[in-house]
Coordinates of C-alpha atoms and ligand atoms in Angstrom, one line a residue:
M1 CA -13.1 -91.2 59.5
S2 CA -16.3 -89.5 58.9
I3 CA -18.9 -87.4 61.0
F4 CA -21.1 -90.6 60.0
T5 CA -19.3 -93.2 60.9
K6 CA -18.6 -91.5 64.4
I7 CA -22.5 -91.4 64.7
I8 CA -22.7 -95.4 63.8
N9 CA -19.2 -96.3 66.6
R10 CA -21.4 -94.1 68.9
E11 CA -18.3 -91.2 69.1
I12 CA -21.0 -89.0 69.1
P13 CA -25.0 -89.1 69.6
S14 CA -27.8 -88.9 66.8
S15 CA -31.0 -89.7 66.7
I16 CA -31.2 -93.7 65.7
V17 CA -34.9 -94.3 64.1
L18 CA -33.7 -97.9 62.5
E19 CA -30.3 -100.4 61.8
N20 CA -29.3 -103.4 60.7
E21 CA -25.9 -105.2 60.2
E22 CA -25.0 -102.9 56.7
F23 CA -27.0 -99.7 57.2
I24 CA -28.0 -96.7 59.5
A25 CA -31.1 -94.3 59.7
F26 CA -30.6 -91.3 61.9
K27 CA -32.5 -87.9 62.0
D28 CA -30.6 -84.9 60.4
I29 CA -29.7 -83.0 62.7
A30 CA -31.1 -79.8 60.6
P31 CA -34.3 -81.2 59.3
K32 CA -35.8 -79.6 55.9
A33 CA -39.3 -81.0 55.9
K34 CA -41.1 -82.4 59.5
I35 CA -39.3 -86.1 58.7
H36 CA -36.2 -85.6 57.4
I37 CA -33.5 -88.7 57.7
L38 CA -30.4 -89.5 56.6
V39 CA -29.5 -93.3 55.3
V40 CA -26.3 -94.4 55.8
P41 CA -24.0 -97.4 54.8
K42 CA -21.9 -98.4 57.6
I43 CA -19.2 -99.1 55.0
E44 CA -17.3 -95.8 54.2
V45 CA -18.3 -95.2 50.3
L46 CA -17.6 -91.6 49.0
D47 CA -20.9 -91.2 47.3
F48 CA -23.9 -92.7 44.7
D49 CA -21.1 -92.6 42.0
S50 CA -18.4 -94.7 43.6
A51 CA -20.9 -97.6 44.8
S52 CA -21.7 -101.2 43.8
G53 CA -25.0 -101.9 42.4
E54 CA -25.5 -104.4 45.1
L55 CA -24.7 -101.5 47.9
I56 CA -27.2 -99.6 45.8
G57 CA -29.6 -102.2 45.9
K58 CA -29.5 -102.9 49.3
I59 CA -29.6 -99.2 50.6
G60 CA -32.6 -98.9 48.3
T61 CA -34.3 -102.0 50.3
F62 CA -33.1 -100.2 53.4
T63 CA -34.7 -97.2 52.9
Q64 CA -38.4 -98.7 51.6
E65 CA -38.0 -100.1 55.4
V66 CA -37.2 -97.0 57.0
A67 CA -40.3 -95.8 55.3
R68 CA -42.5 -98.0 56.3
H69 CA -41.1 -98.2 59.8
L70 CA -42.1 -94.6 60.3
G71 CA -45.9 -95.0 58.8
I72 CA -44.8 -92.8 56.1
K73 CA -48.8 -92.8 54.1
N74 CA -48.5 -90.3 52.3
G75 CA -45.4 -90.6 49.6
Y76 CA -41.9 -89.4 50.0
R77 CA -38.5 -88.2 48.5
I78 CA -35.4 -89.6 48.3
I79 CA -31.8 -87.4 47.0
T80 CA -28.6 -88.1 47.5
N81 CA -25.8 -85.3 46.6
I82 CA -22.8 -86.3 44.4
G83 CA -19.6 -84.1 44.6
Q84 CA -18.8 -80.8 44.4
D85 CA -21.7 -79.3 41.8
G86 CA -24.3 -82.0 44.0
N87 CA -23.2 -79.9 46.7
Q88 CA -22.3 -82.5 48.9
E89 CA -21.3 -81.7 52.3
V90 CA -20.8 -85.5 53.5
K91 CA -18.2 -87.6 52.1
H92 CA -19.8 -90.3 52.8
L93 CA -22.5 -91.8 51.0
H94 CA -26.5 -91.1 52.7
F95 CA -29.2 -90.7 51.1
H96 CA -32.0 -88.2 52.2
L97 CA -35.7 -89.2 53.1
L98 CA -37.9 -86.2 52.8
A99 CA -41.4 -86.9 54.6
G100 CA -44.2 -85.9 56.9
E101 CA -46.1 -82.5 54.5
N102 CA -46.4 -81.5 50.8
L103 CA -42.7 -81.3 50.0
G104 CA -43.0 -78.5 47.4
D105 CA -39.6 -77.9 46.4
I106 CA -37.7 -79.1 49.3
R107 CA -34.7 -81.1 49.1
G108 CA -31.9 -82.5 51.3
Ligands
AMP201 P1 -25.0 -83.2 52.3 O1 -25.1 -81.8 52.5 O2 -25.7 -84.3 51.4 O3 -23.9 -83.9 52.3 O4 -25.8 -83.7 53.4 C1 -25.4 -83.5 54.5 C2 -26.3 -83.9 55.7 O5 -25.7 -84.2 57.2 C3 -26.7 -82.6 55.7 O6 -28.4 -82.2 55.9 C4 -26.6 -82.1 57.6 O7 -28.0 -81.7 58.4 C5 -26.4 -83.6 58.1 N1 -25.5 -83.4 58.9 C6 -24.5 -83.4 59.8 N2 -23.9 -83.4 60.5 C7 -24.9 -83.9 61.3 C8 -25.0 -84.7 62.7 N3 -23.8 -84.8 63.8 N4 -26.1 -85.9 62.9 C9 -26.8 -85.9 62.0 N5 -27.1 -84.6 60.3 C10 -26.0 -84.3 60.5

């Protein structure tokens, strides 16, 4: 079970900003920007590369909702790390949503 599934199941604490039946968004524990949210499907999917087009579409729509919910006005960045060369640490698909300042070369 991934650490994000434990968050989804409320087995470990997190700061949730938005949730629906299929997705959850919570604050990154080690924020790299003033706003750093992780957007995660509730089903365990390894990464972007192994996700269906349908899931990618839905998580994209949910990510837009998260940005609106947070009142982000000046733009934001979404990043998903994939596999070894992508430096993906948590093996459960997630998008980093970074915002709240000029992001320069900040990445998730
Ligand atoms: P990645 O390298 O793309 O797999 O990113 C994993 C992200 O998960 C990192 O930014 C971590 O800071 C974050 N993270 C790991 N554990 C937790 C946790 N318990 N709650 C919130 N964020 C976490």
